[in-house]
């Protein structure tokens, strides 16, 4: 016959669950005490030795510690699984920006030389690697100076390694040159993993051309006042006419003028879109505006494309915002384009080709 008190005692001895010991009626307790006096004594001893749930607290504390340990292990495993090996491809994160600057200066000093002062090159290159001498990667003849160098492509194949393509120009050629260099990154401290090597211009990334989903406004009754408002706005914006800007913009609209000596010439083109059919959209228009500016020299003009948001307040269209970074399909490159000047626009250089480095790479980092 099953004994409920004995079962409860067994469960309490084996693994308390945090609940109170089994509550027995007087009749059940008396029956249990007579049937198994020793078990009853152990039951009472266990009960007396567990005041205020002390044993239950110890057990729950152990369970909590186990849970926390498993939670920490889970977090560590998830971080290891989802951590990406980022391919920056020219994206200037904080770490990449430092590596790009290092690579640009490295290429600039590498391809600058003067046979009448060879040691000057060695002194500059020793800042990148004390083992570099003045003639490393150079035959010791000729003279040229790198006048400009900029990183135009960045790859990040490993956590501590960047491969950077640098475009640079020299005093002996009107055409830009390109060099690739590997850089070791030790938490923001840099050293070369390779010597600069001449490479072909890299291919340019091709943006995806998205379809226009907004409805173009064609009603002249609506377009004419918008064009007039934009004409007044850009004129005041260029001259710094704050009173006019206050009159043609919303309360949060653009109030700061250009004030750089440029003058508004004309609106080259204005394309107006309705963003949607909601009540809010009915009082808003998005405009793509091409503006012609007179430059301070008085002779030249340049075109700029803007995204302008207009809001109808009290029957008047007011400029609410202006964006000079508007996507312009006219600026998109075609497939297969490279970061090199067009042959028709490149000046023919009569200088000798730049000498390519020939010394063995100095191994540094990993």
Short mmCIF file of C-alpha atoms in Angstrom, two decimals:
data_model
loop_
_atom_site.label_atom_id
_atom_site.label_comp_id
_atom_site.label_asym_id
_atom_site.label_seq_id
_atom_site.Cartn_x
_atom_site.Cartn_y
_atom_site.Cartn_z
CA UNK A 1 0.00 0.00 0.00
CA UNK A 2 1.36 3.43 -0.96
CA UNK A 3 2.42 5.60 1.94
CA UNK A 4 1.97 9.30 1.07
CA UNK A 5 4.14 10.51 3.94
CA UNK A 6 6.98 8.17 3.01
CA UNK A 7 6.72 9.25 -0.63
CA UNK A 8 6.87 12.87 0.45
CA UNK A 9 9.86 12.12 2.69
CA UNK A 10 11.66 10.37 -0.17
CA UNK A 11 11.03 13.28 -2.48
CA UNK A 12 12.24 15.76 0.17
CA UNK A 13 15.47 13.78 0.73
CA UNK A 14 16.16 13.22 -2.95
CA UNK A 15 15.66 16.70 -4.40
CA UNK A 16 13.56 19.36 -2.66
CA UNK A 17 11.59 21.36 -5.10
CA UNK A 18 11.25 24.52 -3.11
CA UNK A 19 7.72 23.70 -1.82
CA UNK A 20 6.91 22.89 1.86
CA UNK A 21 7.14 19.29 3.11
CA UNK A 22 3.99 17.36 2.53
CA UNK A 23 1.23 18.48 4.85
CA UNK A 24 -0.44 15.51 6.57
CA UNK A 25 -3.62 15.32 8.56
CA UNK A 26 -3.34 14.11 12.15
CA UNK A 27 -4.72 10.73 11.16
CA UNK A 28 -2.24 10.36 8.26
CA UNK A 29 0.67 11.41 10.46
CA UNK A 30 -0.23 8.95 13.20
CA UNK A 31 -0.56 6.16 10.66
CA UNK A 32 2.81 7.10 9.15
CA UNK A 33 4.54 7.26 12.59
CA UNK A 34 3.27 3.83 13.58
CA UNK A 35 4.08 2.21 10.24
CA UNK A 36 7.66 3.54 10.00
CA UNK A 37 8.96 5.18 13.21
CA UNK A 38 12.48 5.70 11.83
CA UNK A 39 11.21 7.44 8.71
CA UNK A 40 9.05 9.66 10.91
CA UNK A 41 12.10 10.59 13.00
CA UNK A 42 14.13 11.46 9.87
CA UNK A 43 11.18 13.49 8.58
CA UNK A 44 10.98 15.50 11.80
CA UNK A 45 14.76 15.97 11.91
CA UNK A 46 14.76 17.26 8.35
CA UNK A 47 11.92 19.61 9.16
CA UNK A 48 13.66 20.92 12.29
CA UNK A 49 16.97 21.45 10.45
CA UNK A 50 15.36 23.56 7.72
CA UNK A 51 14.11 26.68 9.55
CA UNK A 52 12.73 29.47 7.34
CA UNK A 53 13.40 27.49 4.20
CA UNK A 54 17.21 27.61 4.52
CA UNK A 55 17.76 24.45 2.52
CA UNK A 56 15.41 25.63 -0.21
CA UNK A 57 17.37 28.93 -0.50
CA UNK A 58 20.65 27.01 -0.98
CA UNK A 59 19.09 24.91 -3.70
CA UNK A 60 17.61 27.88 -5.55
CA UNK A 61 20.88 29.75 -5.28
CA UNK A 62 22.66 26.85 -6.96
CA UNK A 63 20.04 26.79 -9.69
CA UNK A 64 20.42 30.53 -10.24
CA UNK A 65 24.19 30.23 -10.56
CA UNK A 66 23.82 27.41 -13.07
CA UNK A 67 21.33 29.48 -15.08
CA UNK A 68 23.65 32.50 -15.14
CA UNK A 69 26.57 30.34 -16.24
CA UNK A 70 24.55 28.83 -19.08
CA UNK A 71 23.32 32.29 -20.10
CA UNK A 72 26.87 33.68 -20.32
CA UNK A 73 28.02 30.66 -22.34
CA UNK A 74 25.09 31.13 -24.71
CA UNK A 75 25.97 34.80 -25.29
CA UNK A 76 29.62 33.92 -26.01
CA UNK A 77 28.60 31.24 -28.51
CA UNK A 78 26.17 33.58 -30.29
CA UNK A 79 28.78 36.34 -30.57
CA UNK A 80 31.29 33.90 -32.05
CA UNK A 81 28.72 32.65 -34.57
CA UNK A 82 27.38 35.96 -35.83
CA UNK A 83 30.56 38.06 -35.81
CA UNK A 84 31.10 39.03 -39.47
CA UNK A 85 34.35 39.29 -41.36
CA UNK A 86 33.39 42.62 -42.86
CA UNK A 87 34.33 43.42 -46.44
CA UNK A 88 34.60 47.17 -46.10
CA UNK A 89 35.28 47.78 -49.81
CA UNK A 90 36.01 51.45 -49.38
CA UNK A 91 33.69 52.07 -46.44
CA UNK A 92 35.63 54.32 -44.08
CA UNK A 93 34.96 52.96 -40.62
CA UNK A 94 37.03 54.43 -37.83
CA UNK A 95 39.66 51.66 -38.07
CA UNK A 96 39.67 51.71 -41.88
CA UNK A 97 40.14 55.48 -41.97
CA UNK A 98 43.38 55.17 -40.01
CA UNK A 99 44.65 52.41 -42.28
CA UNK A 100 43.71 54.45 -45.36
CA UNK A 101 45.66 57.46 -44.11
CA UNK A 102 48.65 55.26 -43.31
CA UNK A 103 48.56 53.65 -46.77
CA UNK A 104 48.24 57.00 -48.56
CA UNK A 105 51.23 58.50 -46.75
CA UNK A 106 53.20 55.29 -47.25
CA UNK A 107 52.61 55.35 -51.03
CA UNK A 108 53.38 59.07 -51.16
CA UNK A 109 56.77 58.60 -49.49
CA UNK A 110 57.53 55.41 -51.44
CA UNK A 111 57.14 56.98 -54.87
CA UNK A 112 58.90 60.25 -53.99
CA UNK A 113 62.65 60.31 -54.69
CA UNK A 114 65.56 62.50 -55.74
CA UNK A 115 68.87 61.08 -56.88
CA UNK A 116 70.66 64.18 -55.52
CA UNK A 117 69.34 63.45 -52.00
CA UNK A 118 68.78 59.71 -51.78
CA UNK A 119 69.03 59.55 -48.00
CA UNK A 120 65.94 61.74 -47.61
CA UNK A 121 63.81 58.92 -49.02
CA UNK A 122 65.40 56.39 -46.70
CA UNK A 123 64.71 58.60 -43.69
CA UNK A 124 61.05 58.91 -44.63
CA UNK A 125 60.60 55.20 -45.27
CA UNK A 126 62.31 54.25 -42.00
CA UNK A 127 59.25 55.67 -40.24
CA UNK A 128 57.24 52.79 -41.70
CA UNK A 129 59.91 50.11 -41.23
CA UNK A 130 63.36 50.83 -39.69
CA UNK A 131 64.77 48.18 -42.03
CA UNK A 132 63.94 50.17 -45.16
CA UNK A 133 66.92 51.84 -46.88
CA UNK A 134 66.90 54.71 -49.37
CA UNK A 135 67.11 52.44 -52.43
CA UNK A 136 64.42 49.90 -51.43
CA UNK A 137 62.24 49.36 -54.52
CA UNK A 138 64.08 52.09 -56.46
CA UNK A 139 67.18 52.08 -58.67
CA UNK A 140 68.50 55.31 -57.17
CA UNK A 141 68.09 57.43 -60.30
CA UNK A 142 65.74 60.22 -61.37
CA UNK A 143 63.56 62.63 -59.48
CA UNK A 144 59.83 62.78 -58.85
CA UNK A 145 57.49 63.94 -56.11
CA UNK A 146 54.04 62.58 -55.30
CA UNK A 147 51.81 65.63 -55.08
CA UNK A 148 48.60 63.92 -54.02
CA UNK A 149 47.59 60.46 -52.73
CA UNK A 150 44.19 59.17 -51.65
CA UNK A 151 42.79 55.74 -50.79
CA UNK A 152 40.01 54.82 -53.22
CA UNK A 153 39.41 51.15 -52.42
CA UNK A 154 39.64 49.28 -49.11
CA UNK A 155 39.37 45.55 -48.53
CA UNK A 156 39.37 43.88 -45.13
CA UNK A 157 40.13 40.18 -45.71
CA UNK A 158 41.26 39.51 -42.11
CA UNK A 159 40.64 41.07 -38.72
CA UNK A 160 44.06 42.74 -38.58
CA UNK A 161 44.71 43.25 -42.29
CA UNK A 162 43.64 45.85 -44.83
CA UNK A 163 44.45 45.83 -48.55
CA UNK A 164 44.19 49.39 -49.82
CA UNK A 165 44.39 50.80 -53.34
CA UNK A 166 45.81 54.33 -53.47
CA UNK A 167 45.50 56.73 -56.38
CA UNK A 168 48.40 59.18 -56.60
CA UNK A 169 49.75 61.84 -58.94
CA UNK A 170 53.36 62.91 -59.46
CA UNK A 171 55.26 65.88 -60.83
CA UNK A 172 56.39 63.91 -63.91
CA UNK A 173 53.00 62.72 -65.22
CA UNK A 174 49.60 64.24 -65.80
CA UNK A 175 47.98 60.80 -65.50
CA UNK A 176 47.20 59.34 -62.07
CA UNK A 177 48.86 56.10 -60.99
CA UNK A 178 47.50 53.38 -58.71
CA UNK A 179 49.29 51.31 -56.08
CA UNK A 180 48.08 48.53 -53.80
CA UNK A 181 49.48 48.02 -50.31
CA UNK A 182 48.67 45.66 -47.43
CA UNK A 183 48.52 47.21 -43.95
CA UNK A 184 48.69 45.48 -40.57
CA UNK A 185 46.33 46.92 -37.95
CA UNK A 186 47.12 46.37 -34.26
CA UNK A 187 44.21 48.17 -32.57
CA UNK A 188 44.83 51.41 -34.40
CA UNK A 189 48.62 51.08 -34.75
CA UNK A 190 49.74 50.37 -38.30
CA UNK A 191 52.72 48.87 -40.09
CA UNK A 192 53.23 47.61 -43.66
CA UNK A 193 52.52 44.04 -44.65
CA UNK A 194 53.76 44.71 -48.18
CA UNK A 195 55.63 47.20 -50.30
CA UNK A 196 53.47 49.31 -52.65
CA UNK A 197 52.88 47.67 -56.03
CA UNK A 198 51.57 49.33 -59.17
CA UNK A 199 48.10 48.10 -60.18
CA UNK A 200 45.48 48.92 -62.80
CA UNK A 201 42.64 51.30 -61.89
CA UNK A 202 40.00 49.41 -59.90
CA UNK A 203 36.50 48.92 -61.24
CA UNK A 204 33.89 51.30 -59.90
CA UNK A 205 30.80 49.92 -58.11
CA UNK A 206 27.63 50.19 -60.18
CA UNK A 207 24.56 51.54 -58.31
CA UNK A 208 21.20 49.89 -58.78
CA UNK A 209 18.80 52.07 -60.73
CA UNK A 210 15.48 52.11 -58.90
CA UNK A 211 12.15 52.79 -60.54
CA UNK A 212 10.31 56.00 -59.63
CA UNK A 213 7.13 55.07 -57.72
CA UNK A 214 5.87 58.59 -56.99
CA UNK A 215 3.32 60.30 -59.22
CA UNK A 216 4.70 63.18 -61.28
CA UNK A 217 2.65 66.35 -61.09
CA UNK A 218 1.72 67.77 -64.51
CA UNK A 219 -1.01 70.27 -63.63
CA UNK A 220 0.29 73.73 -64.63
CA UNK A 221 -2.01 75.39 -62.08
CA UNK A 222 -0.06 73.62 -59.36
CA UNK A 223 3.40 73.70 -60.95
CA UNK A 224 3.53 77.44 -61.68
CA UNK A 225 3.28 78.64 -58.05
CA UNK A 226 5.78 75.96 -56.98
CA UNK A 227 8.28 77.09 -59.64
CA UNK A 228 7.81 80.71 -58.57
CA UNK A 229 8.36 79.79 -54.94
CA UNK A 230 11.55 77.86 -55.76
CA UNK A 231 12.89 80.73 -57.86
CA UNK A 232 12.43 83.17 -54.96
CA UNK A 233 13.86 80.71 -52.44
CA UNK A 234 17.10 79.95 -54.31
CA UNK A 235 17.64 83.63 -55.05
CA UNK A 236 17.29 84.55 -51.37
CA UNK A 237 19.27 81.48 -50.29
CA UNK A 238 22.29 82.56 -52.35
CA UNK A 239 22.15 86.25 -51.28
CA UNK A 240 21.52 85.64 -47.58
CA UNK A 241 18.18 87.48 -47.64
CA UNK A 242 16.88 86.24 -44.27
CA UNK A 243 13.59 88.14 -44.35
CA UNK A 244 12.67 86.56 -47.69
CA UNK A 245 13.80 83.13 -46.47
CA UNK A 246 11.49 83.48 -43.47
CA UNK A 247 8.62 84.32 -45.80
CA UNK A 248 9.05 81.38 -48.20
CA UNK A 249 10.02 78.59 -45.76
CA UNK A 250 8.20 76.75 -42.98
CA UNK A 251 9.01 77.33 -39.32
CA UNK A 252 11.55 74.48 -39.43
CA UNK A 253 12.66 75.16 -42.99
CA UNK A 254 16.17 76.10 -44.19
CA UNK A 255 17.13 79.53 -42.85
CA UNK A 256 20.92 79.48 -43.25
CA UNK A 257 22.05 81.00 -46.56
CA UNK A 258 25.02 80.06 -48.74
CA UNK A 259 26.85 83.40 -48.40
CA UNK A 260 29.90 82.14 -50.30
CA UNK A 261 29.98 84.57 -53.21
CA UNK A 262 27.94 82.34 -55.52
CA UNK A 263 24.94 83.89 -57.24
CA UNK A 264 21.72 82.27 -58.35
CA UNK A 265 21.37 82.31 -62.15
CA UNK A 266 18.33 80.18 -63.00
CA UNK A 267 16.33 77.04 -62.45
CA UNK A 268 17.53 74.64 -65.12
CA UNK A 269 14.76 72.10 -64.49
CA UNK A 270 12.08 71.33 -61.90
CA UNK A 271 10.31 67.98 -61.60
CA UNK A 272 7.56 67.76 -58.97
CA UNK A 273 6.17 64.55 -57.45
CA UNK A 274 3.21 63.76 -55.24
CA UNK A 275 4.41 61.32 -52.55
CA UNK A 276 1.04 59.61 -51.97
CA UNK A 277 -2.72 59.86 -51.49
CA UNK A 278 -2.96 60.36 -47.71
CA UNK A 279 -4.27 63.61 -46.22
CA UNK A 280 -0.72 64.55 -45.22
CA UNK A 281 0.62 63.77 -48.70
CA UNK A 282 -1.98 66.01 -50.31
CA UNK A 283 -0.25 69.00 -48.72
CA UNK A 284 3.29 67.89 -49.59
CA UNK A 285 5.29 67.86 -52.80
CA UNK A 286 8.78 66.50 -53.52
CA UNK A 287 10.76 68.38 -56.15
CA UNK A 288 13.95 67.49 -58.02
CA UNK A 289 15.52 70.83 -58.86
CA UNK A 290 18.57 71.54 -61.04
CA UNK A 291 20.00 75.00 -60.29
CA UNK A 292 22.58 76.95 -62.27
CA UNK A 293 24.99 78.97 -60.10
CA UNK A 294 27.28 81.85 -61.12
CA UNK A 295 30.69 81.28 -59.58
CA UNK A 296 32.63 84.10 -57.85
CA UNK A 297 35.01 84.45 -60.82
CA UNK A 298 32.13 86.01 -62.74
CA UNK A 299 32.60 83.86 -65.86
CA UNK A 300 31.87 80.25 -64.95
CA UNK A 301 28.61 78.59 -63.99
CA UNK A 302 27.97 75.21 -62.40
CA UNK A 303 24.87 73.05 -62.03
CA UNK A 304 23.70 71.47 -58.76
CA UNK A 305 20.83 69.04 -58.17
CA UNK A 306 18.69 69.29 -55.04
CA UNK A 307 15.82 67.45 -53.44
CA UNK A 308 13.33 70.01 -52.09
CA UNK A 309 10.28 69.24 -49.94
CA UNK A 310 7.45 71.79 -50.10
CA UNK A 311 4.47 71.96 -47.75
CA UNK A 312 1.19 73.75 -48.43
CA UNK A 313 0.28 75.99 -45.49
CA UNK A 314 -2.77 78.19 -45.85
CA UNK A 315 -2.81 77.79 -49.62
CA UNK A 316 0.87 78.79 -50.02
CA UNK A 317 3.67 76.39 -50.95
CA UNK A 318 6.60 76.80 -48.53
CA UNK A 319 10.04 75.17 -48.62
CA UNK A 320 10.33 72.70 -45.73
CA UNK A 321 13.74 71.13 -46.44
CA UNK A 322 16.53 70.99 -49.02
CA UNK A 323 18.91 68.10 -49.64
CA UNK A 324 22.08 68.46 -51.71
CA UNK A 325 22.83 64.74 -51.53
CA UNK A 326 19.92 63.70 -53.69
CA UNK A 327 20.55 60.57 -55.76
CA UNK A 328 21.17 61.68 -59.31
CA UNK A 329 21.08 58.96 -62.00
CA UNK A 330 23.19 61.24 -64.19
CA UNK A 331 26.06 60.54 -61.78
CA UNK A 332 25.69 56.73 -61.85
CA UNK A 333 28.57 54.86 -63.47
CA UNK A 334 27.98 52.23 -66.12
CA UNK A 335 29.00 48.62 -65.79
CA UNK A 336 32.70 48.04 -66.42
CA UNK A 337 33.80 51.60 -65.62
CA UNK A 338 37.16 52.03 -63.89
CA UNK A 339 38.67 54.75 -61.71
CA UNK A 340 40.80 56.09 -64.57
CA UNK A 341 40.55 59.21 -66.75
CA UNK A 342 39.01 58.88 -70.18
CA UNK A 343 41.72 58.51 -72.88
CA UNK A 344 40.27 61.48 -74.76
CA UNK A 345 40.72 63.68 -71.69
CA UNK A 346 44.12 62.42 -70.58
CA UNK A 347 47.19 64.41 -71.43
CA UNK A 348 49.96 62.46 -73.11
CA UNK A 349 52.95 62.12 -70.81
CA UNK A 350 56.49 62.10 -72.18
CA UNK A 351 58.11 61.22 -68.86
CA UNK A 352 59.68 57.86 -68.18
CA UNK A 353 57.44 55.28 -66.53
CA UNK A 354 57.44 55.19 -62.76
CA UNK A 355 59.87 52.58 -61.46
CA UNK A 356 58.14 49.63 -59.85
CA UNK A 357 59.48 48.32 -56.53
CA UNK A 358 61.59 45.19 -56.89
CA UNK A 359 62.94 44.43 -53.43
CA UNK A 360 61.60 41.53 -51.40
CA UNK A 361 58.77 42.47 -49.02
CA UNK A 362 59.72 43.12 -45.44
CA UNK A 363 57.62 40.83 -43.30
CA UNK A 364 55.99 42.56 -40.40
CA UNK A 365 52.90 41.77 -38.41
CA UNK A 366 51.09 38.69 -39.52
#
